[in-house]
Amino acid sequence: GLIVVGSHVGQTSRQLAVLRARPGTAAIELDVPAVLRGEAAVVAAAARPVAAALRDSDVLLYTSRAVATGPDAAGSLAIARTVSAALAGLVRDVLAARPPAWVLAKGGITSHDIAVHGLGIRRARVAGQLFPGLISVFHPADAAPAAAGLPYVVFAGNVGGEGTLAQVVDILNGDEEAGA
């Protein structure tokens, strides 16, 4: 599966550290400063190892952890949207090269942009929640051809405990006892 993390809240960074410490997940960082400098090749350069790693393992694609901020709220939102657009473009490239078994997106703007711009979702069936009131699972019904039917998980940034991201990955991989 493909885990895409754009959220920068402290809880997400702690969850990311737990998942990265486990074996079996390839971790690939998207260089946010390079994205913000307009280095278009950075997205293509990240897409190749993500697609290659999906052959053998789950892939954790995450943004560099240093938070980039603008001079005001509007500037910071523009930065967040630029980074999210880069992540969505990267997911689109990976989907074309090697569709994963499932996709999980962590972060509000990230989840929306991955759904709409990365997977081309226009309509989806709600499968349910992995935890009560949290972390929804969708099955795209009207989406990019490679994304149709692919389980898509929306995981807000400031949700769950330190091990919740790893638990969700276990559940998506069919190991619900490990996720418990």
Tab-separated table of N, CA and C in Angstrom:
chain	number	residue	atom	x	y	z
A	1	GLY	N	0.810	-1.183	0.000
A	1	GLY	CA	0.000	0.000	0.000
A	1	GLY	C	0.860	1.256	0.000
A	2	LEU	N	0.220	2.372	-0.223
A	2	LEU	CA	0.893	3.676	-0.260
A	2	LEU	C	0.332	4.560	0.836
A	3	ILE	N	1.206	5.011	1.725
A	3	ILE	CA	0.856	5.918	2.817
A	3	ILE	C	1.436	7.278	2.458
A	4	VAL	N	0.597	8.302	2.365
A	4	VAL	CA	1.040	9.646	1.993
A	4	VAL	C	0.786	10.570	3.183
A	5	VAL	N	1.855	11.163	3.715
A	5	VAL	CA	1.744	12.003	4.902
A	5	VAL	C	2.174	13.425	4.569
A	6	GLY	N	1.231	14.345	4.704
A	6	GLY	CA	1.530	15.749	4.497
A	6	GLY	C	1.397	16.552	5.781
A	7	SER	N	0.611	16.056	6.728
A	7	SER	CA	0.360	16.756	7.984
A	7	SER	C	1.657	16.978	8.758
A	8	HIS	N	1.750	18.151	9.413
A	8	HIS	CA	2.947	18.471	10.199
A	8	HIS	C	2.670	18.619	11.685
A	9	VAL	N	1.456	18.284	12.141
A	9	VAL	CA	1.173	18.421	13.570
A	9	VAL	C	2.045	17.431	14.336
A	10	GLY	N	2.282	17.742	15.587
A	10	GLY	CA	3.161	16.911	16.405
A	10	GLY	C	2.734	15.459	16.469
A	11	GLN	N	1.438	15.215	16.600
A	11	GLN	CA	0.951	13.844	16.689
A	11	GLN	C	1.279	13.063	15.425
A	12	THR	N	1.131	13.679	14.278
A	12	THR	CA	1.467	12.997	13.024
A	12	THR	C	2.950	12.662	12.974
A	13	SER	N	3.803	13.592	13.384
A	13	SER	CA	5.247	13.321	13.363
A	13	SER	C	5.596	12.156	14.285
A	14	ARG	N	4.930	12.048	15.436
A	14	ARG	CA	5.169	10.920	16.342
A	14	ARG	C	4.684	9.615	15.714
A	15	GLN	N	3.517	9.639	15.060
A	15	GLN	CA	2.998	8.448	14.384
A	15	GLN	C	3.918	8.029	13.241
A	16	LEU	N	4.420	9.003	12.535
A	16	LEU	CA	5.348	8.756	11.435
A	16	LEU	C	6.612	8.076	11.953
A	17	ALA	N	7.131	8.525	13.089
A	17	ALA	CA	8.341	7.935	13.678
A	17	ALA	C	8.106	6.474	14.051
A	18	VAL	N	6.934	6.159	14.606
A	18	VAL	CA	6.622	4.774	14.969
A	18	VAL	C	6.591	3.903	13.719
A	19	LEU	N	5.924	4.365	12.666
A	19	LEU	CA	5.833	3.573	11.441
A	19	LEU	C	7.202	3.411	10.785
A	20	ARG	N	7.995	4.465	10.774
A	20	ARG	CA	9.335	4.391	10.163
A	20	ARG	C	10.253	3.438	10.911
A	21	ALA	N	10.032	3.262	12.209
A	21	ALA	CA	10.890	2.390	13.010
A	21	ALA	C	10.609	0.908	12.764
A	22	ARG	N	9.488	0.607	12.151
A	22	ARG	CA	9.121	-0.790	11.893
A	22	ARG	C	9.745	-1.278	10.594
A	23	PRO	N	10.100	-2.554	10.545
A	23	PRO	CA	10.593	-3.105	9.269
A	23	PRO	C	9.437	-3.313	8.294
A	24	GLY	N	9.755	-3.400	7.017
A	24	GLY	CA	8.760	-3.742	6.020
A	24	GLY	C	8.080	-2.587	5.327
A	25	THR	N	8.443	-1.363	5.677
A	25	THR	CA	7.867	-0.201	5.016
A	25	THR	C	8.998	0.658	4.473
A	26	ALA	N	9.002	0.884	3.172
A	26	ALA	CA	10.005	1.764	2.564
A	26	ALA	C	9.583	3.210	2.810
A	27	ALA	N	10.492	4.022	3.300
A	27	ALA	CA	10.195	5.424	3.604
A	27	ALA	C	10.893	6.330	2.599
A	28	ILE	N	10.117	7.207	1.975
A	28	ILE	CA	10.649	8.138	0.974
A	28	ILE	C	10.172	9.538	1.326
A	29	GLU	N	11.127	10.445	1.471
A	29	GLU	CA	10.819	11.815	1.868
A	29	GLU	C	10.747	12.723	0.641
A	30	LEU	N	9.700	13.549	0.594
A	30	LEU	CA	9.585	14.578	-0.433
A	30	LEU	C	10.205	15.847	0.123
A	31	ASP	N	11.182	16.376	-0.565
A	31	ASP	CA	11.932	17.554	-0.131
A	31	ASP	C	11.095	18.816	-0.355
A	32	VAL	N	10.454	19.297	0.724
A	32	VAL	CA	9.564	20.456	0.618
A	32	VAL	C	10.300	21.711	0.156
A	33	PRO	N	11.477	22.037	0.697
A	33	PRO	CA	12.167	23.229	0.190
A	33	PRO	C	12.406	23.180	-1.328
A	34	ALA	N	12.732	22.004	-1.867
A	34	ALA	CA	12.937	21.879	-3.318
A	34	ALA	C	11.625	22.099	-4.065
A	35	VAL	N	10.521	21.574	-3.521
A	35	VAL	CA	9.207	21.794	-4.141
A	35	VAL	C	8.900	23.286	-4.169
A	36	LEU	N	9.159	23.963	-3.052
A	36	LEU	CA	8.849	25.394	-2.957
A	36	LEU	C	9.759	26.249	-3.828
A	37	ARG	N	10.952	25.745	-4.126
A	37	ARG	CA	11.847	26.461	-5.053
A	37	ARG	C	11.425	26.252	-6.500
A	38	GLY	N	10.410	25.410	-6.708
A	38	GLY	CA	9.909	25.183	-8.059
A	38	GLY	C	10.694	24.150	-8.838
A	39	GLU	N	11.435	23.314	-8.149
A	39	GLU	CA	12.221	22.278	-8.818
A	39	GLU	C	11.286	21.151	-9.247
A	40	ALA	N	10.777	21.244	-10.466
A	40	ALA	CA	9.781	20.299	-10.972
A	40	ALA	C	10.296	18.860	-10.973
A	41	ALA	N	11.572	18.670	-11.177
A	41	ALA	CA	12.136	17.322	-11.252
A	41	ALA	C	12.077	16.581	-9.919
A	42	VAL	N	11.892	17.308	-8.810
A	42	VAL	CA	11.878	16.654	-7.505
A	42	VAL	C	10.700	15.688	-7.384
A	43	VAL	N	9.563	16.005	-7.961
A	43	VAL	CA	8.403	15.118	-7.899
A	43	VAL	C	8.657	13.876	-8.745
A	44	ALA	N	9.138	14.052	-9.947
A	44	ALA	CA	9.444	12.904	-10.809
A	44	ALA	C	10.528	12.029	-10.194
A	45	ALA	N	11.508	12.658	-9.555
A	45	ALA	CA	12.595	11.904	-8.931
A	45	ALA	C	12.088	11.083	-7.755
A	46	ALA	N	11.084	11.562	-7.049
A	46	ALA	CA	10.518	10.808	-5.929
A	46	ALA	C	9.568	9.717	-6.417
A	47	ALA	N	8.878	9.935	-7.530
A	47	ALA	CA	7.897	8.965	-8.032
A	47	ALA	C	8.556	7.647	-8.421
A	48	ARG	N	9.753	7.712	-8.996
A	48	ARG	CA	10.422	6.479	-9.435
A	48	ARG	C	10.706	5.522	-8.278
A	49	PRO	N	11.330	5.967	-7.190
A	49	PRO	CA	11.567	5.012	-6.099
A	49	PRO	C	10.290	4.565	-5.383
A	50	VAL	N	9.274	5.420	-5.357
A	50	VAL	CA	8.005	5.011	-4.748
A	50	VAL	C	7.419	3.853	-5.555
A	51	ALA	N	7.320	4.022	-6.868
A	51	ALA	CA	6.759	2.965	-7.721
A	51	ALA	C	7.596	1.688	-7.635
A	52	ALA	N	8.913	1.831	-7.613
A	52	ALA	CA	9.786	0.654	-7.526
A	52	ALA	C	9.613	-0.064	-6.189
A	53	ALA	N	9.536	0.683	-5.106
A	53	ALA	CA	9.415	0.076	-3.776
A	53	ALA	C	8.069	-0.620	-3.584
A	54	LEU	N	7.033	-0.157	-4.281
A	54	LEU	CA	5.714	-0.792	-4.160
A	54	LEU	C	5.725	-2.243	-4.637
A	55	ARG	N	6.736	-2.628	-5.394
A	55	ARG	CA	6.837	-4.020	-5.840
A	55	ARG	C	7.031	-4.970	-4.657
A	56	ASP	N	7.733	-4.490	-3.615
A	56	ASP	CA	8.150	-5.367	-2.522
A	56	ASP	C	7.603	-5.012	-1.151
A	57	SER	N	7.053	-3.811	-0.994
A	57	SER	CA	6.664	-3.390	0.356
A	57	SER	C	5.639	-2.274	0.305
A	58	ASP	N	5.127	-1.952	1.482
A	58	ASP	CA	4.350	-0.731	1.615
A	58	ASP	C	5.320	0.425	1.478
A	59	VAL	N	4.807	1.571	1.038
A	59	VAL	CA	5.659	2.753	0.886
A	59	VAL	C	5.067	3.902	1.680
A	60	LEU	N	5.896	4.504	2.487
A	60	LEU	CA	5.554	5.691	3.251
A	60	LEU	C	6.184	6.880	2.543
A	61	LEU	N	5.350	7.698	1.933
A	61	LEU	CA	5.788	8.922	1.270
A	61	LEU	C	5.410	10.072	2.189
A	62	TYR	N	6.405	10.805	2.663
A	62	TYR	CA	6.122	11.870	3.618
A	62	TYR	C	6.901	13.125	3.255
A	63	THR	N	6.356	14.246	3.678
A	63	THR	CA	7.018	15.520	3.434
A	63	THR	C	8.099	15.725	4.490
A	64	SER	N	9.158	16.445	4.097
A	64	SER	CA	10.203	16.760	5.065
A	64	SER	C	9.546	17.443	6.255
A	65	ARG	N	10.064	17.221	7.426
A	65	ARG	CA	9.381	17.608	8.654
A	65	ARG	C	9.538	19.066	9.044
A	66	ALA	N	10.480	19.789	8.491
A	66	ALA	CA	10.602	21.217	8.816
A	66	ALA	C	9.402	21.946	8.214
A	67	VAL	N	8.668	22.652	9.050
A	67	VAL	CA	7.466	23.338	8.590
A	67	VAL	C	7.850	24.628	7.865
A	68	ALA	N	7.351	24.776	6.654
A	68	ALA	CA	7.577	26.007	5.880
A	68	ALA	C	6.357	26.904	6.089
A	69	THR	N	6.602	28.140	6.478
A	69	THR	CA	5.499	29.070	6.704
A	69	THR	C	5.675	30.310	5.850
A	70	GLY	N	4.555	30.933	5.554
A	70	GLY	CA	4.564	32.175	4.794
A	70	GLY	C	4.571	33.363	5.727
A	71	PRO	N	4.583	34.572	5.164
A	71	PRO	CA	4.612	35.777	5.986
A	71	PRO	C	3.306	36.030	6.738
A	72	ASP	N	2.221	35.362	6.294
A	72	ASP	CA	0.920	35.512	6.947
A	72	ASP	C	0.123	34.237	6.685
A	73	ALA	N	-1.116	34.194	7.174
A	73	ALA	CA	-1.945	32.993	7.033
A	73	ALA	C	-2.163	32.626	5.564
A	74	ALA	N	-2.394	33.615	4.719
A	74	ALA	CA	-2.623	33.345	3.291
A	74	ALA	C	-1.368	32.763	2.647
A	75	GLY	N	-0.213	33.284	3.019
A	75	GLY	CA	1.047	32.769	2.481
A	75	GLY	C	1.313	31.341	2.932
A	76	SER	N	1.004	31.047	4.196
A	76	SER	CA	1.184	29.687	4.710
A	76	SER	C	0.227	28.713	4.025
A	77	LEU	N	-1.000	29.149	3.782
A	77	LEU	CA	-1.959	28.299	3.083
A	77	LEU	C	-1.497	28.038	1.643
A	78	ALA	N	-0.931	29.047	1.003
A	78	ALA	CA	-0.415	28.862	-0.363
A	78	ALA	C	0.709	27.832	-0.378
A	79	ILE	N	1.570	27.872	0.625
A	79	ILE	CA	2.656	26.884	0.726
A	79	ILE	C	2.065	25.488	0.900
A	80	ALA	N	1.097	25.354	1.813
A	80	ALA	CA	0.471	24.052	2.050
A	80	ALA	C	-0.164	23.517	0.770
A	81	ARG	N	-0.804	24.372	0.019
A	81	ARG	CA	-1.447	23.936	-1.227
A	81	ARG	C	-0.417	23.534	-2.284
A	82	THR	N	0.706	24.242	-2.348
A	82	THR	CA	1.775	23.890	-3.292
A	82	THR	C	2.343	22.512	-2.972
A	83	VAL	N	2.601	22.274	-1.698
A	83	VAL	CA	3.148	20.983	-1.281
A	83	VAL	C	2.127	19.877	-1.525
A	84	SER	N	0.878	20.130	-1.198
A	84	SER	CA	-0.163	19.133	-1.403
A	84	SER	C	-0.345	18.824	-2.889
A	85	ALA	N	-0.250	19.841	-3.727
A	85	ALA	CA	-0.348	19.617	-5.178
A	85	ALA	C	0.811	18.743	-5.659
A	86	ALA	N	1.989	18.942	-5.093
A	86	ALA	CA	3.143	18.103	-5.460
A	86	ALA	C	2.898	16.656	-5.049
A	87	LEU	N	2.367	16.450	-3.848
A	87	LEU	CA	2.055	15.090	-3.397
A	87	LEU	C	1.011	14.450	-4.306
A	88	ALA	N	-0.030	15.198	-4.656
A	88	ALA	CA	-1.079	14.663	-5.529
A	88	ALA	C	-0.511	14.301	-6.900
A	89	GLY	N	0.360	15.136	-7.440
A	89	GLY	CA	0.995	14.836	-8.722
A	89	GLY	C	1.855	13.587	-8.639
A	90	LEU	N	2.542	13.448	-7.535
A	90	LEU	CA	3.376	12.269	-7.327
A	90	LEU	C	2.514	11.010	-7.259
A	91	VAL	N	1.394	11.070	-6.537
A	91	VAL	CA	0.486	9.927	-6.457
A	91	VAL	C	-0.061	9.594	-7.838
A	92	ARG	N	-0.417	10.601	-8.605
A	92	ARG	CA	-0.917	10.387	-9.973
A	92	ARG	C	0.139	9.658	-10.810
A	93	ASP	N	1.402	10.080	-10.703
A	93	ASP	CA	2.495	9.434	-11.450
A	93	ASP	C	2.684	7.982	-11.012
A	94	VAL	N	2.636	7.749	-9.712
A	94	VAL	CA	2.814	6.392	-9.185
A	94	VAL	C	1.653	5.506	-9.614
A	95	LEU	N	0.442	6.035	-9.556
A	95	LEU	CA	-0.742	5.282	-9.950
A	95	LEU	C	-0.625	4.818	-11.406
A	96	ALA	N	-0.098	5.683	-12.254
A	96	ALA	CA	0.076	5.329	-13.665
A	96	ALA	C	1.152	4.259	-13.848
A	97	ALA	N	2.178	4.291	-13.005
A	97	ALA	CA	3.293	3.349	-13.143
A	97	ALA	C	3.038	2.017	-12.441
A	98	ARG	N	2.509	2.079	-11.233
A	98	ARG	CA	2.321	0.874	-10.426
A	98	ARG	C	1.259	1.123	-9.360
A	99	PRO	N	-0.005	0.821	-9.645
A	99	PRO	CA	-1.051	1.065	-8.644
A	99	PRO	C	-0.816	0.249	-7.375
A	100	PRO	N	-0.925	0.876	-6.221
A	100	PRO	CA	-0.798	0.137	-4.961
A	100	PRO	C	-2.080	-0.639	-4.656
A	101	ALA	N	-2.039	-1.486	-3.632
A	101	ALA	CA	-3.223	-2.245	-3.224
A	101	ALA	C	-4.225	-1.351	-2.513
A	102	TRP	N	-3.742	-0.295	-1.868
A	102	TRP	CA	-4.575	0.667	-1.145
A	102	TRP	C	-3.772	1.950	-0.974
A	103	VAL	N	-4.487	3.033	-0.650
A	103	VAL	CA	-3.839	4.337	-0.412
A	103	VAL	C	-4.396	4.907	0.882
A	104	LEU	N	-3.507	5.435	1.696
A	104	LEU	CA	-3.866	6.136	2.925
A	104	LEU	C	-3.267	7.527	2.833
A	105	ALA	N	-4.068	8.555	3.097
A	105	ALA	CA	-3.563	9.929	3.102
A	105	ALA	C	-3.774	10.528	4.482
A	106	LYS	N	-2.734	11.153	5.020
A	106	LYS	CA	-2.776	11.723	6.371
A	106	LYS	C	-2.606	13.222	6.296
A	107	GLY	N	-3.621	13.935	6.784
A	107	GLY	CA	-3.644	15.393	6.759
A	107	GLY	C	-4.875	15.868	6.004
A	108	GLY	N	-5.456	16.978	6.431
A	108	GLY	CA	-6.693	17.475	5.839
A	108	GLY	C	-6.578	17.870	4.379
A	109	ILE	N	-5.726	18.835	4.096
A	109	ILE	CA	-5.542	19.263	2.702
A	109	ILE	C	-4.974	18.107	1.890
A	110	THR	N	-4.035	17.380	2.473
A	110	THR	CA	-3.425	16.239	1.782
A	110	THR	C	-4.492	15.227	1.372
A	111	SER	N	-5.365	14.845	2.309
A	111	SER	CA	-6.395	13.840	2.015
A	111	SER	C	-7.313	14.283	0.883
A	112	HIS	N	-7.716	15.537	0.925
A	112	HIS	CA	-8.588	16.058	-0.133
A	112	HIS	C	-7.878	16.046	-1.477
A	113	ASP	N	-6.669	16.584	-1.522
A	113	ASP	CA	-5.967	16.701	-2.798
A	113	ASP	C	-5.555	15.346	-3.368
A	114	ILE	N	-5.191	14.394	-2.507
A	114	ILE	CA	-4.866	13.053	-2.994
A	114	ILE	C	-6.125	12.430	-3.607
A	115	ALA	N	-7.260	12.570	-2.935
A	115	ALA	CA	-8.508	12.005	-3.458
A	115	ALA	C	-8.872	12.606	-4.808
A	116	VAL	N	-8.959	13.924	-4.857
A	116	VAL	CA	-9.465	14.600	-6.055
A	116	VAL	C	-8.430	14.674	-7.173
A	117	HIS	N	-7.225	15.105	-6.845
A	117	HIS	CA	-6.215	15.353	-7.886
A	117	HIS	C	-5.249	14.190	-8.098
A	118	GLY	N	-5.004	13.387	-7.065
A	118	GLY	CA	-4.096	12.252	-7.201
A	118	GLY	C	-4.780	11.009	-7.737
A	119	LEU	N	-5.952	10.699	-7.179
A	119	LEU	CA	-6.689	9.498	-7.569
A	119	LEU	C	-7.848	9.790	-8.515
A	120	GLY	N	-8.141	11.060	-8.725
A	120	GLY	CA	-9.217	11.443	-9.633
A	120	GLY	C	-10.596	11.047	-9.133
A	121	ILE	N	-10.780	10.963	-7.835
A	121	ILE	CA	-12.061	10.532	-7.284
A	121	ILE	C	-13.104	11.639	-7.446
A	122	ARG	N	-14.206	11.266	-8.069
A	122	ARG	CA	-15.342	12.172	-8.208
A	122	ARG	C	-16.533	11.664	-7.400
A	123	ARG	N	-16.551	10.360	-7.170
A	123	ARG	CA	-17.610	9.743	-6.385
A	123	ARG	C	-17.030	8.485	-5.749
A	124	ALA	N	-17.403	8.246	-4.471
A	124	ALA	CA	-16.898	7.067	-3.766
A	124	ALA	C	-17.967	6.504	-2.856
A	125	ARG	N	-17.841	5.228	-2.572
A	125	ARG	CA	-18.719	4.553	-1.621
A	125	ARG	C	-17.999	4.533	-0.279
A	126	VAL	N	-18.702	4.914	0.771
A	126	VAL	CA	-18.121	4.904	2.111
A	126	VAL	C	-18.174	3.475	2.628
A	127	ALA	N	-17.015	2.897	2.898
A	127	ALA	CA	-16.954	1.530	3.416
A	127	ALA	C	-17.176	1.519	4.923
A	128	GLY	N	-16.748	2.567	5.606
A	128	GLY	CA	-16.920	2.651	7.053
A	128	GLY	C	-15.732	3.313	7.705
A	129	GLN	N	-15.626	3.095	9.008
A	129	GLN	CA	-14.558	3.700	9.792
A	129	GLN	C	-13.691	2.604	10.387
A	130	LEU	N	-12.397	2.834	10.440
A	130	LEU	CA	-11.495	1.865	11.053
A	130	LEU	C	-11.531	1.949	12.572
A	131	PHE	N	-11.829	3.129	13.094
A	131	PHE	CA	-11.983	3.341	14.525
A	131	PHE	C	-13.209	4.234	14.703
A	132	PRO	N	-13.980	4.070	15.770
A	132	PRO	CA	-15.213	4.861	15.942
A	132	PRO	C	-14.960	6.370	15.837
A	133	GLY	N	-15.662	6.991	14.903
A	133	GLY	CA	-15.569	8.439	14.729
A	133	GLY	C	-14.314	8.922	14.044
A	134	LEU	N	-13.444	8.012	13.659
A	134	LEU	CA	-12.142	8.384	13.094
A	134	LEU	C	-11.804	7.548	11.864
A	135	ILE	N	-10.975	8.068	11.031
A	135	ILE	CA	-10.298	7.340	9.967
A	135	ILE	C	-11.273	6.567	9.069
A	136	SER	N	-11.768	7.244	8.050
A	136	SER	CA	-12.770	6.695	7.148
A	136	SER	C	-12.132	5.976	5.965
A	137	VAL	N	-12.819	4.932	5.505
A	137	VAL	CA	-12.373	4.156	4.348
A	137	VAL	C	-13.401	4.340	3.233
A	138	PHE	N	-12.897	4.649	2.046
A	138	PHE	CA	-13.738	4.850	0.867
A	138	PHE	C	-13.310	3.892	-0.235
A	139	HIS	N	-14.258	3.552	-1.103
A	139	HIS	CA	-13.967	2.792	-2.321
A	139	HIS	C	-14.384	3.669	-3.492
A	140	PRO	N	-13.414	4.203	-4.238
A	140	PRO	CA	-13.756	5.072	-5.367
A	140	PRO	C	-14.649	4.350	-6.380
A	141	ALA	N	-15.727	5.003	-6.760
A	141	ALA	CA	-16.637	4.455	-7.759
A	141	ALA	C	-16.450	5.162	-9.098
A	142	ASP	N	-16.187	6.454	-9.044
A	142	ASP	CA	-15.934	7.250	-10.242
A	142	ASP	C	-14.594	7.936	-10.004
A	143	ALA	N	-13.550	7.409	-10.640
A	143	ALA	CA	-12.178	7.874	-10.376
A	143	ALA	C	-11.300	7.544	-11.571
A	144	ALA	N	-10.031	7.890	-11.461
A	144	ALA	CA	-9.064	7.480	-12.478
A	144	ALA	C	-9.147	5.957	-12.601
A	145	PRO	N	-8.998	5.403	-13.798
A	145	PRO	CA	-9.173	3.956	-13.975
A	145	PRO	C	-8.367	3.099	-12.993
A	146	ALA	N	-7.134	3.451	-12.722
A	146	ALA	CA	-6.310	2.650	-11.812
A	146	ALA	C	-6.746	2.792	-10.356
A	147	ALA	N	-7.553	3.809	-10.034
A	147	ALA	CA	-7.989	4.033	-8.661
A	147	ALA	C	-9.379	3.479	-8.376
A	148	ALA	N	-10.143	3.141	-9.405
A	148	ALA	CA	-11.512	2.658	-9.210
A	148	ALA	C	-11.504	1.408	-8.336
A	149	GLY	N	-12.238	1.458	-7.232
A	149	GLY	CA	-12.338	0.330	-6.319
A	149	GLY	C	-11.209	0.205	-5.313
A	150	LEU	N	-10.139	0.937	-5.494
A	150	LEU	CA	-8.972	0.889	-4.610
A	150	LEU	C	-9.345	1.444	-3.233
A	151	PRO	N	-9.145	0.712	-2.149
A	151	PRO	CA	-9.457	1.282	-0.843
A	151	PRO	C	-8.660	2.568	-0.598
A	152	TYR	N	-9.368	3.612	-0.172
A	152	TYR	CA	-8.743	4.911	0.107
A	152	TYR	C	-9.098	5.308	1.529
A	153	VAL	N	-8.079	5.559	2.343
A	153	VAL	CA	-8.264	5.879	3.750
A	153	VAL	C	-7.933	7.340	3.992
A	154	VAL	N	-8.856	8.041	4.633
A	154	VAL	CA	-8.664	9.435	5.023
A	154	VAL	C	-8.356	9.450	6.516
A	155	PHE	N	-7.175	9.971	6.853
A	155	PHE	CA	-6.680	9.951	8.230
A	155	PHE	C	-6.285	11.372	8.584
A	156	ALA	N	-7.106	12.042	9.392
A	156	ALA	CA	-6.829	13.433	9.767
A	156	ALA	C	-5.499	13.530	10.527
A	157	GLY	N	-4.914	14.721	10.504
A	157	GLY	CA	-3.591	14.924	11.083
A	157	GLY	C	-3.497	14.725	12.573
A	158	ASN	N	-4.432	15.221	13.334
A	158	ASN	CA	-4.310	15.220	14.789
A	158	ASN	C	-5.243	14.183	15.415
A	159	VAL	N	-5.236	12.972	14.852
A	159	VAL	CA	-6.146	11.916	15.274
A	159	VAL	C	-5.345	10.689	15.709
A	160	GLY	N	-5.796	10.048	16.775
A	160	GLY	CA	-5.219	8.780	17.201
A	160	GLY	C	-4.019	8.926	18.110
A	161	GLY	N	-3.561	7.792	18.602
A	161	GLY	CA	-2.379	7.744	19.447
A	161	GLY	C	-1.132	7.541	18.619
A	162	GLU	N	0.004	7.416	19.290
A	162	GLU	CA	1.283	7.291	18.577
A	162	GLU	C	1.347	6.070	17.670
A	163	GLY	N	0.679	4.992	18.033
A	163	GLY	CA	0.728	3.776	17.237
A	163	GLY	C	-0.417	3.604	16.261
A	164	THR	N	-1.326	4.573	16.184
A	164	THR	CA	-2.527	4.400	15.362
A	164	THR	C	-2.216	4.287	13.874
A	165	LEU	N	-1.279	5.046	13.365
A	165	LEU	CA	-0.936	4.942	11.940
A	165	LEU	C	-0.429	3.539	11.621
A	166	ALA	N	0.431	3.012	12.465
A	166	ALA	CA	0.938	1.649	12.266
A	166	ALA	C	-0.199	0.627	12.371
A	167	GLN	N	-1.130	0.841	13.296
A	167	GLN	CA	-2.289	-0.052	13.423
A	167	GLN	C	-3.122	-0.061	12.144
A	168	VAL	N	-3.347	1.107	11.583
A	168	VAL	CA	-4.140	1.206	10.357
A	168	VAL	C	-3.445	0.460	9.222
A	169	VAL	N	-2.141	0.603	9.105
A	169	VAL	CA	-1.390	-0.112	8.068
A	169	VAL	C	-1.533	-1.623	8.269
A	170	ASP	N	-1.444	-2.076	9.521
A	170	ASP	CA	-1.631	-3.507	9.796
A	170	ASP	C	-3.018	-3.961	9.353
A	171	ILE	N	-4.034	-3.203	9.678
A	171	ILE	CA	-5.407	-3.566	9.301
A	171	ILE	C	-5.548	-3.623	7.784
A	172	LEU	N	-5.004	-2.637	7.090
A	172	LEU	CA	-5.091	-2.608	5.625
A	172	LEU	C	-4.361	-3.793	4.987
A	173	ASN	N	-3.343	-4.287	5.683
A	173	ASN	CA	-2.598	-5.442	5.184
A	173	ASN	C	-3.179	-6.765	5.660
A	174	GLY	N	-4.359	-6.707	6.309
A	174	GLY	CA	-5.040	-7.921	6.726
A	174	GLY	C	-4.574	-8.503	8.033
A	175	ASP	N	-3.761	-7.776	8.781
A	175	ASP	CA	-3.255	-8.254	10.068
A	175	ASP	C	-3.952	-7.481	11.186
A	176	GLU	N	-5.248	-7.752	11.353
A	176	GLU	CA	-6.039	-6.997	12.328
A	176	GLU	C	-5.612	-7.281	13.760
A	177	GLU	N	-5.068	-8.476	14.037
A	177	GLU	CA	-4.608	-8.770	15.395
A	177	GLU	C	-3.395	-7.931	15.750
A	178	ALA	N	-2.490	-7.702	14.800
A	178	ALA	CA	-1.326	-6.843	15.059
A	178	ALA	C	-1.780	-5.423	15.276
A	179	GLY	N	-2.858	-5.002	14.615
A	179	GLY	CA	-3.373	-3.659	14.758
A	179	GLY	C	-4.113	-3.429	16.052
A	180	ALA	N	-4.489	-4.514	16.749
A	180	ALA	CA	-5.269	-4.382	17.985
A	180	ALA	C	-4.437	-3.922	19.159
